[in-house]
PDB file of C-alpha atoms in Angstrom:
ATOM      1  CA  MET A   1      53.696  57.360 -43.302  1.00  0.00           C
ATOM      2  CA  PRO A   2      57.009  58.699 -44.904  1.00  0.00           C
ATOM      3  CA  ASP A   3      57.453  55.737 -47.581  1.00  0.00           C
ATOM      4  CA  PRO A   4      54.894  56.769 -50.525  1.00  0.00           C
ATOM      5  CA  SER A   5      52.602  53.534 -50.628  1.00  0.00           C
ATOM      6  CA  PRO A   6      51.169  52.022 -53.820  1.00  0.00           C
ATOM      7  CA  ASP A   7      48.012  53.875 -53.577  1.00  0.00           C
ATOM      8  CA  THR A   8      46.402  56.623 -56.320  1.00  0.00           C
ATOM      9  CA  PRO A   9      46.974  59.373 -54.157  1.00  0.00           C
ATOM     10  CA  SER A  10      50.703  59.376 -53.730  1.00  0.00           C
ATOM     11  CA  LEU A  11      50.968  58.120 -57.069  1.00  0.00           C
ATOM     12  CA  LEU A  12      49.122  61.026 -58.718  1.00  0.00           C
ATOM     13  CA  ALA A  13      50.863  63.349 -56.279  1.00  0.00           C
ATOM     14  CA  GLU A  14      54.088  61.741 -57.233  1.00  0.00           C
ATOM     15  CA  ALA A  15      53.525  62.521 -60.974  1.00  0.00           C
ATOM     16  CA  ALA A  16      52.222  65.872 -60.444  1.00  0.00           C
ATOM     17  CA  CYS A  17      55.761  66.380 -59.077  1.00  0.00           C
ATOM     18  CA  ALA A  18      57.748  65.026 -61.423  1.00  0.00           C
ATOM     19  CA  ASP A  19      55.652  66.869 -64.085  1.00  0.00           C
ATOM     20  CA  ASP A  20      56.213  70.163 -61.964  1.00  0.00           C
ATOM     21  CA  PRO A  21      59.858  70.349 -60.027  1.00  0.00           C
ATOM     22  CA  THR A  22      58.681  73.490 -58.280  1.00  0.00           C
ATOM     23  CA  LEU A  23      55.814  71.226 -56.238  1.00  0.00           C
ATOM     24  CA  THR A  24      56.868  69.542 -52.932  1.00  0.00           C
ATOM     25  CA  LEU A  25      55.262  66.047 -52.146  1.00  0.00           C
ATOM     26  CA  VAL A  26      53.561  66.140 -48.871  1.00  0.00           C
ATOM     27  CA  CYS A  27      52.423  63.357 -46.803  1.00  0.00           C
ATOM     28  CA  GLY A  28      50.224  63.933 -43.913  1.00  0.00           C
ATOM     29  CA  TRP A  29      46.211  63.272 -42.972  1.00  0.00           C
ATOM     30  CA  TYR A  30      43.082  64.892 -44.556  1.00  0.00           C
ATOM     31  CA  ASP A  31      41.013  65.334 -41.793  1.00  0.00           C
ATOM     32  CA  ASP A  32      37.577  65.059 -43.522  1.00  0.00           C
ATOM     33  CA  PRO A  33      34.343  65.823 -41.419  1.00  0.00           C
ATOM     34  CA  ILE A  34      32.462  62.582 -42.836  1.00  0.00           C
ATOM     35  CA  TRP A  35      35.090  60.146 -43.107  1.00  0.00           C
ATOM     36  CA  GLY A  36      37.457  61.369 -39.990  1.00  0.00           C
ATOM     37  CA  ALA A  37      41.440  61.816 -40.847  1.00  0.00           C
ATOM     38  CA  GLN A  38      42.562  60.059 -43.789  1.00  0.00           C
ATOM     39  CA  GLU A  39      46.158  59.488 -44.565  1.00  0.00           C
ATOM     40  CA  HIS A  40      46.778  61.303 -47.825  1.00  0.00           C
ATOM     41  CA  TRP A  41      49.448  62.246 -49.935  1.00  0.00           C
ATOM     42  CA  TRP A  42      49.311  65.773 -51.878  1.00  0.00           C
ATOM     43  CA  CYS A  43      51.447  68.516 -53.142  1.00  0.00           C
ATOM     44  CA  LYS A  44      52.490  71.947 -51.953  1.00  0.00           C
ATOM     45  CA  LYS A  45      53.653  75.013 -54.457  1.00  0.00           C
ATOM     46  CA  PRO A  46      56.705  77.016 -53.204  1.00  0.00           C
ATOM     47  CA  ASP A  47      53.862  80.087 -52.162  1.00  0.00           C
ATOM     48  CA  GLY A  48      52.135  77.248 -50.178  1.00  0.00           C
ATOM     49  CA  THR A  49      49.220  76.706 -52.323  1.00  0.00           C
ATOM     50  CA  ILE A  50      47.923  72.799 -51.991  1.00  0.00           C
ATOM     51  CA  VAL A  51      47.954  71.041 -55.377  1.00  0.00           C
ATOM     52  CA  ASP A  52      45.972  67.948 -54.582  1.00  0.00           C
ATOM     53  CA  PRO A  53      45.160  65.335 -57.785  1.00  0.00           C
ATOM     54  CA  THR A  54      42.806  63.335 -55.629  1.00  0.00           C
ATOM     55  CA  ALA A  55      40.968  66.013 -53.482  1.00  0.00           C
ATOM     56  CA  ARG A  56      37.461  64.832 -55.068  1.00  0.00           C
ATOM     57  CA  GLN A  57      37.869  61.295 -53.458  1.00  0.00           C
ATOM     58  CA  PHE A  58      36.393  63.269 -50.537  1.00  0.00           C
ATOM     59  CA  PRO A  59      33.264  64.269 -50.044  1.00  0.00           C
ATOM     60  CA  PHE A  60      34.537  67.825 -48.806  1.00  0.00           C
ATOM     61  CA  GLY A  61      38.004  67.475 -50.557  1.00  0.00           C
ATOM     62  CA  GLY A  62      40.313  70.154 -51.340  1.00  0.00           C
ATOM     63  CA  ILE A  63      39.544  72.336 -48.193  1.00  0.00           C
ATOM     64  CA  THR A  64      43.207  73.965 -47.287  1.00  0.00           C
ATOM     65  CA  GLU A  65      42.755  73.978 -43.633  1.00  0.00           C
ATOM     66  CA  TRP A  66      41.907  70.190 -43.396  1.00  0.00           C
ATOM     67  CA  TYR A  67      45.156  69.109 -44.801  1.00  0.00           C
ATOM     68  CA  ARG A  68      47.657  68.189 -41.773  1.00  0.00           C
ATOM     69  CA  LYS A  69      51.035  67.292 -42.418  1.00  0.00           C
ATOM     70  CA  PHE A  70      52.494  64.061 -40.959  1.00  0.00           C
ATOM     71  CA  ASP A  71      54.685  65.064 -37.784  1.00  0.00           C
ATOM     72  CA  GLY A  72      55.850  61.353 -36.634  1.00  0.00           C
ATOM     73  CA  LEU A  73      52.971  60.868 -34.998  1.00  0.00           C
ATOM     74  CA  TYR A  74      49.735  58.439 -35.891  1.00  0.00           C
ATOM     75  CA  PRO A  75      46.273  58.555 -33.799  1.00  0.00           C
ATOM     76  CA  CYS A  76      45.204  55.526 -32.171  1.00  0.00           C
ATOM     77  CA  ALA A  77      42.338  53.554 -34.121  1.00  0.00           C
ATOM     78  CA  GLU A  78      41.010  52.732 -30.618  1.00  0.00           C
ATOM     79  CA  CYS A  79      41.114  55.327 -28.369  1.00  0.00           C
ATOM     80  CA  GLY A  80      42.595  58.384 -30.144  1.00  0.00           C
ATOM     81  CA  THR A  81      45.764  58.945 -28.310  1.00  0.00           C
ATOM     82  CA  GLU A  82      49.181  59.640 -30.556  1.00  0.00           C
ATOM     83  CA  PHE A  83      52.001  57.705 -30.954  1.00  0.00           C
ATOM     84  CA  ARG A  84      55.244  57.612 -32.297  1.00  0.00           C
ATOM     85  CA  GLU A  85      55.990  55.641 -35.782  1.00  0.00           C
ATOM     86  CA  GLY A  86      57.340  52.302 -35.113  1.00  0.00           C
ATOM     87  CA  GLU A  87      55.834  52.103 -31.824  1.00  0.00           C
ATOM     88  CA  GLY A  88      52.054  51.125 -30.941  1.00  0.00           C
ATOM     89  CA  TYR A  89      50.841  47.484 -32.261  1.00  0.00           C
ATOM     90  CA  ASP A  90      49.494  47.846 -35.894  1.00  0.00           C
ATOM     91  CA  CYS A  91      47.333  50.876 -36.145  1.00  0.00           C
ATOM     92  CA  CYS A  92      46.839  51.068 -32.492  1.00  0.00           C
ATOM     93  CA  CYS A  93      48.915  52.695 -29.394  1.00  0.00           C
ATOM     94  CA  SER A  94      48.827  49.614 -27.623  1.00  0.00           C
ATOM     95  CA  GLY A  95      47.816  45.792 -27.955  1.00  0.00           C
ATOM     96  CA  GLN A  96      45.157  46.301 -25.485  1.00  0.00           C
ATOM     97  CA  CYS A  97      43.356  48.697 -27.627  1.00  0.00           C
ATOM     98  CA  TYR A  98      43.949  46.591 -30.544  1.00  0.00           C
ATOM     99  CA  GLY A  99      42.313  44.105 -28.781  1.00  0.00           C
ATOM    100  CA  ARG A 100      39.613  45.779 -27.708  1.00  0.00           C
ATOM    101  CA  MET A 101      39.136  47.526 -31.702  1.00  0.00           C
ATOM    102  CA  VAL A 102      38.860  43.663 -32.665  1.00  0.00           C
ATOM    103  CA  GLY A 103      36.804  42.550 -29.972  1.00  0.00           C
ATOM    104  CA  VAL A 104      39.196  40.095 -28.151  1.00  0.00           C
ATOM    105  CA  PRO A 105      39.925  40.549 -24.760  1.00  0.00           C
ATOM    106  CA  TYR A 106      43.378  41.559 -23.808  1.00  0.00           C
ATOM    107  CA  GLY A 107      44.919  41.015 -20.189  1.00  0.00           C
TER     108      GLY A 107
END
């Protein structure tokens, strides 16, 4: 997740940082109670205030406590176990979880 992807939240957050050099670009998760944890990009002011140009995309967007900075761990899409970036299989902690998620038996 450390490299911005070509999606709207990352592009708009990068643009906001370019317009205001006091902002810092942050990547992580927005823990929406309806959609669950969503990979997301936002900005932060020096005083810690969150500036999120795309907060309205979430049903309950912009709630400060629901922003979580990326710490190098991803949640497995199948079982929820956290695994380090570069490990696991696709969006899962293992090939077994990936197989279960897509409906293919795994050894």
